[in-house]
Short mmCIF file of C-alpha atoms and ligand atoms in Angstrom, two decimals:
data_model
loop_
_atom_site.label_atom_id
_atom_site.label_comp_id
_atom_site.label_asym_id
_atom_site.label_seq_id
_atom_site.Cartn_x
_atom_site.Cartn_y
_atom_site.Cartn_z
CA MET L 1 136.00 136.71 74.29
CA PRO L 2 132.64 135.64 75.07
CA SER L 3 133.22 132.14 74.45
CA SER L 4 136.50 131.91 76.55
CA PRO L 5 136.25 129.22 79.09
CA THR L 6 137.14 131.61 81.99
CA LEU L 7 134.22 133.69 81.18
CA ASN L 8 131.75 130.99 81.00
CA ARG L 9 133.10 129.74 84.18
CA ARG L 10 132.16 133.26 85.49
CA ARG L 11 129.10 133.28 84.47
CA LEU L 12 127.91 129.73 85.63
CA LEU L 13 129.59 130.92 89.01
CA ALA L 14 126.87 133.61 89.18
CA GLY L 15 124.51 130.67 89.46
CA SER L 16 121.58 131.81 88.01
CA ALA L 17 119.19 130.23 85.36
CA GLY L 18 119.92 133.48 83.18
CA ALA L 19 123.61 132.41 83.06
CA LEU L 20 122.91 128.99 82.00
CA THR L 21 120.37 130.62 79.43
CA ALA L 22 123.35 132.88 78.33
CA ALA L 23 125.52 129.89 77.75
CA GLY L 24 122.91 128.68 75.29
CA LEU L 25 121.48 125.76 76.92
CA THR L 26 117.96 124.67 76.20
CA PRO L 27 115.40 122.94 78.83
CA LEU L 28 115.63 119.09 79.24
CA ALA L 29 112.25 117.37 79.54
CA GLY L 30 111.72 113.77 81.40
CA LYS L 31 113.94 113.75 84.68
CA ALA L 32 113.16 117.47 85.08
CA ALA L 33 109.37 116.84 84.91
CA ALA L 34 109.87 113.83 87.52
CA GLN L 35 111.64 116.05 90.09
CA GLN L 36 109.65 119.35 90.28
CA PRO L 37 106.15 119.87 89.95
CA ALA L 38 104.83 121.08 86.55
CA ALA L 39 104.82 124.97 86.78
CA ALA L 40 100.98 125.60 86.75
CA PRO L 41 101.72 128.92 88.55
CA LYS L 42 99.49 129.66 91.73
CA PRO L 43 99.74 133.14 92.87
CA LEU L 44 101.71 134.02 95.93
CA PRO L 45 99.41 134.48 98.91
CA PRO L 46 98.85 138.24 100.20
CA TYR L 47 101.32 137.61 103.32
CA ALA L 48 103.83 136.76 101.04
CA ALA L 49 103.08 138.86 97.88
CA TRP L 50 106.46 140.76 98.23
CA LYS L 51 108.40 137.52 97.32
CA ASP L 52 110.25 136.86 94.13
CA ALA L 53 107.51 134.67 92.10
CA ASN L 54 110.00 133.50 89.50
CA SER L 55 112.39 132.12 92.19
CA LEU L 56 109.41 129.97 94.01
CA ILE L 57 107.09 127.11 93.54
CA VAL L 58 103.79 127.87 95.13
CA HIS L 59 102.42 124.35 96.20
CA THR L 60 99.83 125.90 98.42
CA SER L 61 98.85 129.12 100.01
CA SER L 62 100.76 128.19 103.24
CA THR L 63 103.86 126.03 101.43
CA ILE L 64 106.24 127.71 99.14
CA GLU L 65 109.30 126.12 97.82
CA THR L 66 112.17 128.02 96.64
CA ARG L 67 113.17 126.40 92.84
CA ARG L 68 116.63 124.63 92.71
CA SER L 69 117.61 126.87 89.96
CA ALA L 70 117.13 129.89 92.01
CA PHE L 71 119.83 129.07 94.74
CA GLY L 72 122.72 131.25 94.21
CA THR L 73 126.34 131.02 95.17
CA SER L 74 126.69 133.74 97.54
CA VAL L 75 125.60 131.71 101.01
CA ILE L 76 122.87 133.89 102.38
CA THR L 77 119.45 133.40 100.76
CA PRO L 78 117.40 136.27 100.26
CA GLY L 79 114.27 136.76 102.15
CA GLU L 80 112.42 137.09 98.60
CA GLN L 81 113.48 133.62 97.72
CA LEU L 82 113.33 131.77 100.98
CA TYR L 83 110.54 128.97 101.32
CA VAL L 84 107.46 129.49 103.61
CA ARG L 85 105.68 126.89 105.59
CA ASN L 86 102.55 127.44 107.77
CA ASN L 87 100.93 124.75 109.72
CA LEU L 88 97.87 127.22 110.46
CA PRO L 89 96.96 129.99 108.42
CA ALA L 90 99.28 132.84 108.97
CA PRO L 91 98.26 135.48 111.56
CA ASP L 92 96.73 138.73 110.70
CA ALA L 93 99.37 141.22 109.59
CA ALA L 94 98.04 143.61 112.25
CA ILE L 95 100.64 141.72 114.59
CA VAL L 96 103.42 143.36 112.81
CA ALA L 97 101.90 146.96 112.74
CA ASP L 98 103.68 147.31 116.19
CA ARG L 99 106.43 145.09 116.64
CA ASP L 100 107.96 146.25 119.68
CA ALA L 101 104.62 145.81 121.67
CA TRP L 102 104.34 142.02 120.86
CA GLU L 103 104.72 140.18 124.31
CA VAL L 104 106.20 136.91 125.03
CA ARG L 105 105.19 134.94 128.23
CA ILE L 106 108.40 133.48 129.50
CA GLU L 107 107.87 130.53 132.32
CA GLY L 108 109.92 128.15 133.95
CA VAL L 109 112.12 130.86 135.30
CA LYS L 110 112.84 131.89 138.75
CA GLN L 111 110.82 135.22 138.02
CA PRO L 112 108.36 134.16 135.11
CA ARG L 113 106.87 137.29 133.28
CA SER L 114 105.66 138.48 130.11
CA LEU L 115 108.50 140.80 128.15
CA SER L 116 107.72 143.01 125.14
CA VAL L 117 109.82 142.99 121.86
CA ARG L 118 110.89 146.41 123.35
CA GLU L 119 112.20 144.96 126.55
CA LEU L 120 113.91 142.11 124.98
CA LYS L 121 115.95 144.13 122.44
CA ALA L 122 117.64 145.81 125.82
CA LEU L 123 118.65 142.27 127.13
CA GLY L 124 121.31 141.75 124.39
CA VAL L 125 121.56 141.13 120.88
CA GLU L 126 123.47 138.52 118.82
CA THR L 127 123.55 137.22 115.07
CA VAL L 128 123.67 133.69 113.83
CA ALA L 129 123.95 132.43 110.43
CA ALA L 130 121.94 129.29 110.10
CA VAL L 131 120.20 126.80 108.08
CA LEU L 132 116.39 126.70 108.04
CA GLN L 133 115.19 123.50 106.76
CA CYS L 134 111.90 121.82 106.82
CA SER L 135 111.64 118.09 108.00
CA GLY L 136 110.10 117.14 104.85
CA ASN L 137 112.61 118.67 102.63
CA GLY L 138 113.50 115.91 100.22
CA ARG L 139 109.83 114.23 100.75
CA GLY L 140 109.17 114.19 97.26
CA PHE L 141 112.23 111.79 96.55
CA PHE L 142 110.62 108.99 98.55
CA PRO L 143 109.15 106.51 96.16
CA SER L 144 106.26 105.65 98.92
CA LYS L 145 105.02 109.05 98.19
CA PRO L 146 104.14 110.20 101.68
CA SER L 147 101.40 112.52 102.31
CA GLY L 148 102.41 116.08 102.70
CA THR L 149 104.33 118.69 100.26
CA PRO L 150 106.50 116.81 97.97
CA TRP L 151 109.45 119.25 98.45
CA THR L 152 112.41 118.30 96.54
CA VAL L 153 115.40 120.56 97.79
CA GLY L 154 113.68 123.89 98.15
CA ALA L 155 112.26 123.77 101.59
CA ALA L 156 115.60 125.05 103.03
CA GLY L 157 117.71 128.56 102.98
CA CYS L 158 120.42 129.74 105.05
CA VAL L 159 119.68 133.18 106.55
CA LEU L 160 120.98 135.54 109.22
CA TRP L 161 118.89 135.66 112.25
CA SER L 162 119.47 138.61 114.99
CA GLY L 163 118.00 138.57 118.21
CA VAL L 164 118.66 138.11 122.09
CA PRO L 165 120.09 135.07 123.36
CA LEU L 166 117.50 132.74 125.26
CA ARG L 167 120.35 132.46 127.81
CA ALA L 168 120.30 136.38 128.45
CA VAL L 169 116.57 136.15 128.68
CA ALA L 170 116.52 133.45 131.41
CA GLN L 171 119.27 135.08 133.50
CA ALA L 172 117.44 138.45 133.40
CA LEU L 173 114.69 136.70 135.01
CA GLY L 174 116.58 134.97 137.95
CA GLY L 175 117.81 131.77 135.81
CA VAL L 176 115.82 128.46 134.79
CA ALA L 177 113.87 126.99 137.60
CA ASP L 178 115.04 123.78 139.08
CA GLY L 179 114.24 120.59 137.12
CA MET L 180 113.65 121.84 133.90
CA LEU L 181 114.70 119.53 130.66
CA PHE L 182 113.20 121.24 127.94
CA ILE L 183 112.59 124.68 126.17
CA THR L 184 108.97 124.62 124.78
CA GLY L 185 107.87 127.51 122.60
CA THR L 186 104.16 128.27 121.26
CA GLY L 187 103.20 129.85 118.30
CA GLY L 188 100.72 132.91 118.54
CA GLU L 189 98.33 131.96 115.88
CA LYS L 190 94.71 132.71 116.63
CA LEU L 191 93.01 129.11 117.17
CA PRO L 192 89.69 128.50 116.00
CA GLU L 193 87.01 127.87 118.64
CA GLY L 194 85.27 124.65 119.86
CA ILE L 195 88.56 122.57 119.08
CA ASP L 196 90.75 121.41 121.94
CA PRO L 197 93.79 123.76 121.45
CA LYS L 198 96.15 120.81 122.06
CA THR L 199 95.09 119.29 118.82
CA ILE L 200 96.26 122.08 116.54
CA VAL L 201 98.56 124.58 118.27
CA VAL L 202 102.06 125.00 117.29
CA GLU L 203 103.74 124.11 120.41
CA ARG L 204 107.39 122.22 120.57
CA SER L 205 109.82 121.08 122.85
CA VAL L 206 113.58 120.81 122.40
CA PRO L 207 116.07 119.50 124.88
CA ILE L 208 117.47 122.25 127.05
CA LYS L 209 120.92 121.89 125.94
CA ALA L 210 119.60 124.06 122.97
CA LEU L 211 119.81 126.81 125.57
CA ASP L 212 123.39 127.04 124.28
CA ASP L 213 122.51 128.33 120.94
CA ALA L 214 118.81 129.31 121.12
CA LEU L 215 117.65 133.18 120.15
CA LEU L 216 114.26 135.12 120.41
CA VAL L 217 114.65 136.87 116.88
CA TRP L 218 113.30 139.81 115.52
CA GLU L 219 115.42 140.48 112.32
CA MET L 220 116.22 138.24 109.33
CA ASN L 221 118.98 139.22 107.00
CA GLY L 222 119.15 142.94 108.14
CA ALA L 223 115.50 143.39 108.04
CA PRO L 224 112.64 143.40 110.44
CA LEU L 225 111.36 139.93 110.73
CA SER L 226 108.46 139.51 108.26
CA LEU L 227 105.06 137.86 109.37
CA ALA L 228 105.82 135.25 106.63
CA HIS L 229 108.87 134.09 108.73
CA GLY L 230 107.38 134.62 112.14
CA GLY L 231 107.66 138.34 113.00
CA PRO L 232 107.52 139.83 115.30
CA LEU L 233 109.37 137.36 117.31
CA ARG L 234 110.47 134.09 116.73
CA LEU L 235 112.39 131.16 118.50
CA VAL L 236 115.23 130.07 116.32
CA VAL L 237 116.87 126.90 117.55
CA PRO L 238 120.27 126.75 115.31
CA GLY L 239 120.85 122.89 113.98
CA TYR L 240 116.99 121.93 114.63
CA SER L 241 114.47 121.26 111.84
CA GLY L 242 112.06 123.84 110.72
CA ILE L 243 109.20 122.89 113.12
CA ASN L 244 111.39 123.64 116.23
CA ASN L 245 111.60 127.11 115.06
CA ILE L 246 108.47 128.80 116.49
CA LYS L 247 107.12 131.90 114.51
CA TYR L 248 105.18 134.60 116.30
CA VAL L 249 106.04 133.03 119.59
CA LYS L 250 103.96 134.08 122.42
CA ARG L 251 105.13 131.76 125.16
CA LEU L 252 108.29 130.44 125.97
CA ALA L 253 108.92 127.99 128.79
CA PHE L 254 111.26 125.87 130.28
CA THR L 255 109.45 122.78 131.15
CA ALA L 256 110.37 119.28 132.90
CA THR L 257 108.45 117.48 130.35
CA GLU L 258 107.88 117.66 126.47
CA THR L 259 104.81 119.35 125.44
CA ASP L 260 101.58 117.01 125.12
CA ALA L 261 100.35 118.96 122.20
CA LYS L 262 99.54 116.71 119.40
CA ILE L 263 102.14 118.41 116.89
CA MET L 264 105.05 117.30 119.50
CA SER L 265 103.35 113.85 120.58
CA HIS L 266 102.20 112.49 117.56
CA GLY L 267 103.32 114.78 114.64
CA TYR L 268 106.86 114.89 113.40
CA ARG L 269 107.63 111.46 114.59
CA VAL L 270 109.94 109.32 112.42
CA THR L 271 107.78 106.52 111.92
CA PRO L 272 108.69 103.06 110.52
CA PRO L 273 107.24 102.21 107.15
CA GLY L 274 103.49 100.73 107.93
CA GLY L 275 103.46 101.91 111.55
CA LYS L 276 101.50 104.66 113.31
CA ALA L 277 103.08 107.59 114.82
CA GLU L 278 103.56 107.47 118.70
CA PRO L 279 105.27 109.41 121.15
CA SER L 280 108.04 106.67 121.65
CA GLN L 281 109.39 107.31 118.22
CA PRO L 282 111.97 109.68 117.39
CA SER L 283 110.94 113.23 116.92
CA VAL L 284 112.13 115.41 114.24
CA LEU L 285 114.86 117.62 116.17
CA GLU L 286 118.84 118.21 115.24
CA MET L 287 119.24 117.98 111.32
CA GLY L 288 121.50 115.66 109.71
CA VAL L 289 124.62 116.31 107.36
CA LYS L 290 123.44 116.99 104.20
CA SER L 291 124.23 118.55 100.58
CA TRP L 292 122.88 119.00 97.18
CA ILE L 293 123.90 120.19 93.72
CA ASN L 294 122.17 123.32 92.59
CA SER L 295 123.98 123.86 89.08
CA PRO L 296 123.69 122.04 86.78
CA HIS L 297 120.08 121.33 87.95
CA PRO L 298 117.51 119.04 86.52
CA ASP L 299 116.35 121.67 84.27
CA SER L 300 119.76 123.02 83.08
CA GLY L 301 119.34 121.21 79.51
CA SER L 302 122.05 119.74 77.57
CA LEU L 303 125.52 120.88 78.54
CA PRO L 304 128.34 121.90 76.11
CA ALA L 305 131.02 119.01 76.08
CA GLY L 306 134.03 120.47 78.12
CA THR L 307 134.37 122.06 81.38
CA VAL L 308 131.63 122.38 83.86
CA LEU L 309 131.21 124.08 87.26
CA ILE L 310 129.24 122.02 89.56
CA HIS L 311 128.11 123.79 92.51
CA GLY L 312 125.59 123.59 95.31
CA VAL L 313 125.08 123.55 99.28
CA ALA L 314 126.15 121.58 102.04
CA PHE L 315 125.78 121.89 105.80
CA GLY L 316 126.42 119.56 108.79
CA GLY L 317 123.06 120.23 110.58
CA ALA L 318 124.06 120.06 114.29
CA GLN L 319 127.71 119.89 113.62
CA ALA L 320 130.13 121.86 111.69
CA LEU L 321 130.73 120.73 108.26
CA ARG L 322 133.97 119.33 107.25
CA ARG L 323 134.16 118.41 103.56
CA VAL L 324 132.09 117.91 100.50
CA GLU L 325 132.93 115.41 97.68
CA VAL L 326 131.42 115.39 94.40
CA SER L 327 130.84 112.58 91.87
CA THR L 328 130.46 112.71 88.22
CA ASP L 329 129.94 108.96 87.77
CA GLY L 330 126.75 108.18 89.97
CA GLY L 331 128.96 107.82 93.31
CA LYS L 332 131.31 105.08 91.71
CA SER L 333 134.36 107.71 92.22
CA TRP L 334 134.84 111.05 94.33
CA SER L 335 136.64 114.20 94.30
CA GLU L 336 136.81 116.48 96.85
CA ALA L 337 134.95 120.06 96.01
CA ARG L 338 136.39 123.37 97.16
CA PHE L 339 134.40 125.86 99.24
CA VAL L 340 133.28 129.17 97.89
CA GLY L 341 132.72 132.18 100.06
CA PRO L 342 132.84 132.83 103.66
CA ASP L 343 132.48 130.16 106.37
CA LEU L 344 129.65 131.82 108.48
CA GLY L 345 129.83 129.30 111.27
CA ARG L 346 128.65 125.77 111.99
CA PHE L 347 125.08 126.48 111.64
CA ALA L 348 125.41 127.99 108.06
CA TRP L 349 125.59 126.18 105.07
CA ARG L 350 128.36 126.34 102.75
CA GLN L 351 128.59 126.71 98.91
CA PHE L 352 130.92 124.10 97.14
CA VAL L 353 132.14 124.15 93.50
CA LEU L 354 133.95 121.34 91.69
CA GLN L 355 135.33 122.00 88.11
CA ALA L 356 134.85 119.02 86.06
CA ARG L 357 135.38 117.87 82.43
CA LEU L 358 132.48 115.96 81.17
CA ALA L 359 132.54 113.96 77.99
CA PRO L 360 129.56 113.72 75.64
CA GLY L 361 126.61 111.47 77.03
CA SER L 362 124.74 111.32 80.07
CA HIS L 363 126.21 111.92 83.70
CA VAL L 364 124.82 111.40 87.25
CA LEU L 365 126.26 113.91 89.52
CA ALA L 366 126.14 113.52 93.02
CA SER L 367 127.34 115.32 96.21
CA ARG L 368 128.14 113.85 99.57
CA ALA L 369 129.15 115.86 102.76
CA THR L 370 130.89 115.07 105.93
CA ASP L 371 130.41 116.58 109.17
CA THR L 372 133.30 117.37 111.98
CA ALA L 373 131.98 114.56 114.23
CA GLY L 374 132.61 112.30 111.03
CA ASN L 375 129.06 111.57 110.07
CA VAL L 376 128.88 110.87 106.32
CA GLN L 377 125.86 112.05 104.37
CA PRO L 378 124.26 108.44 103.78
CA GLU L 379 123.39 106.95 100.31
CA GLN L 380 120.18 105.96 101.06
CA ARG L 381 117.28 107.77 102.64
CA LEU L 382 115.91 106.49 106.05
CA GLU L 383 112.40 105.08 105.02
CA ASN L 384 109.75 106.58 107.15
CA VAL L 385 105.92 107.02 106.99
CA ALA L 386 105.94 110.72 106.64
CA GLY L 387 109.07 111.23 104.28
CA TYR L 388 111.10 113.32 107.19
CA ASN L 389 114.80 113.68 107.10
CA ASN L 390 115.77 112.77 103.63
CA ASN L 391 119.49 113.16 103.30
CA SER L 392 120.18 110.45 100.73
CA TRP L 393 122.98 111.61 98.26
CA ALA L 394 121.43 109.24 95.65
CA ASP L 395 118.15 110.82 95.84
CA HIS L 396 119.84 114.39 95.38
CA ALA L 397 121.94 113.26 92.41
CA VAL L 398 120.99 115.15 88.85
CA ARG L 399 121.19 113.62 85.59
CA VAL L 400 122.52 115.65 82.94
CA SER L 401 123.43 115.32 79.26
CA VAL L 402 126.45 116.65 77.64
CA GLY L 403 126.53 117.49 74.08
N1 MTE C 501 103.73 129.34 114.92
C1 MTE C 501 104.55 128.47 113.84
N2 MTE C 501 105.68 128.20 113.98
C2 MTE C 501 106.17 127.61 112.83
C3 MTE C 501 105.26 126.70 111.77
C4 MTE C 501 103.87 127.14 112.08
O1 MTE C 501 103.12 126.70 111.13
N3 MTE C 501 103.56 128.02 113.12
N4 MTE C 501 105.90 125.76 110.87
C5 MTE C 501 106.98 125.60 111.13
C6 MTE C 501 107.67 124.67 110.14
S1 MTE C 501 106.98 123.13 109.66
C7 MTE C 501 108.60 125.06 109.50
S2 MTE C 501 109.59 124.24 108.25
C8 MTE C 501 108.91 126.27 109.62
C9 MTE C 501 109.08 127.10 108.47
O2 MTE C 501 109.69 128.32 108.55
P1 MTE C 501 109.47 129.51 107.30
O3 MTE C 501 107.97 129.62 107.06
O4 MTE C 501 109.92 130.78 108.08
O5 MTE C 501 110.24 128.90 106.22
O6 MTE C 501 108.34 127.11 110.54
C10 MTE C 501 107.81 126.24 111.78
N5 MTE C 501 107.27 127.20 112.77
MO1 MO C 502 108.25 121.93 108.06
#
């Protein structure tokens, strides 16, 4: 019987906007408009033309966000739906014409040299599931309206990365040289002439402890790494914010100090309100514990009274996730949600679900994650000039009307 609660539940678990439409729901204005940019659809840029336009919000040709309604329930984010962020124009597609020929210069090891992707593929292979999230994800919820893309939840995804552990590369070249404290990756974009490269190059340093987990990656979700996501070769630092995962990496150096590139010294600093970015302020590195609800989402429309399946994603950032609680009363009371699907390790996100009975009226649904170190997702964002690191559960709550 199509109207049986079991069947409706299955449809909702399918997690698509289509399922909600099938359940006879109509779009809701108001909050929806406030949370997501109105759909004045810009076309996908050529380097990302293969993506699923219906799942994405194209802010600009270098900032493309996954729709909240497009996140499914099966853990891995398909490449066609994954967000894109480029600080510089994407390189020419010619660089992925002969992927194995791409070279990365390895420095700060006992025997520095350049290695081709072909050579890297002979040194080892590992696969990790990890959340990739822009540090500005959630910026759109800052009332201070920081400059930069007003991402809500969709500058994030969970994908499978395959490549060689960076540790194996260092070992093959005699080991890390003495006194090195950072891993510094440099993007392979062509830089415009006549400008000091340090002011524009995408070059970032992460603490050397990241060597435990970092990979040089050539494959994502079982396919050769696309140009959009950093092919032919990308540095992936699981647990660290998007910017530290250098696309088209052309130099990988173990260094004694952080790079003095501007994107490191002044970019991606957590600057207190009213302040100016400075190297002394915290850099955007390890991600914090975070979750949000994807269904019902702000455009879900009016829900029929009765049982609803509330689902979303949660991750610990640098730590494994312990649990997720869901509230249907704006955070006054909480119930533990159930995890759905496989646990793909400490850097992956987990899908969660809570079945709730909602009375007619308006409800604020929220989720709150806790990691294995006991860190709890905070109610409030940490205010900062650029709108980084927003993991506030209150900002990510959704208001729904029932019945
Ligand atoms: N070389 C290079 N690497 C880069 C960037 C870039 O512009 N150039 N952008 C960074 C930022 S800010 C983010 S959020 C992620 C985005 O990765 P994606 O486009 O694969 O989603 O890549 C990071 N790595
Ligand atoms: Mo980013």
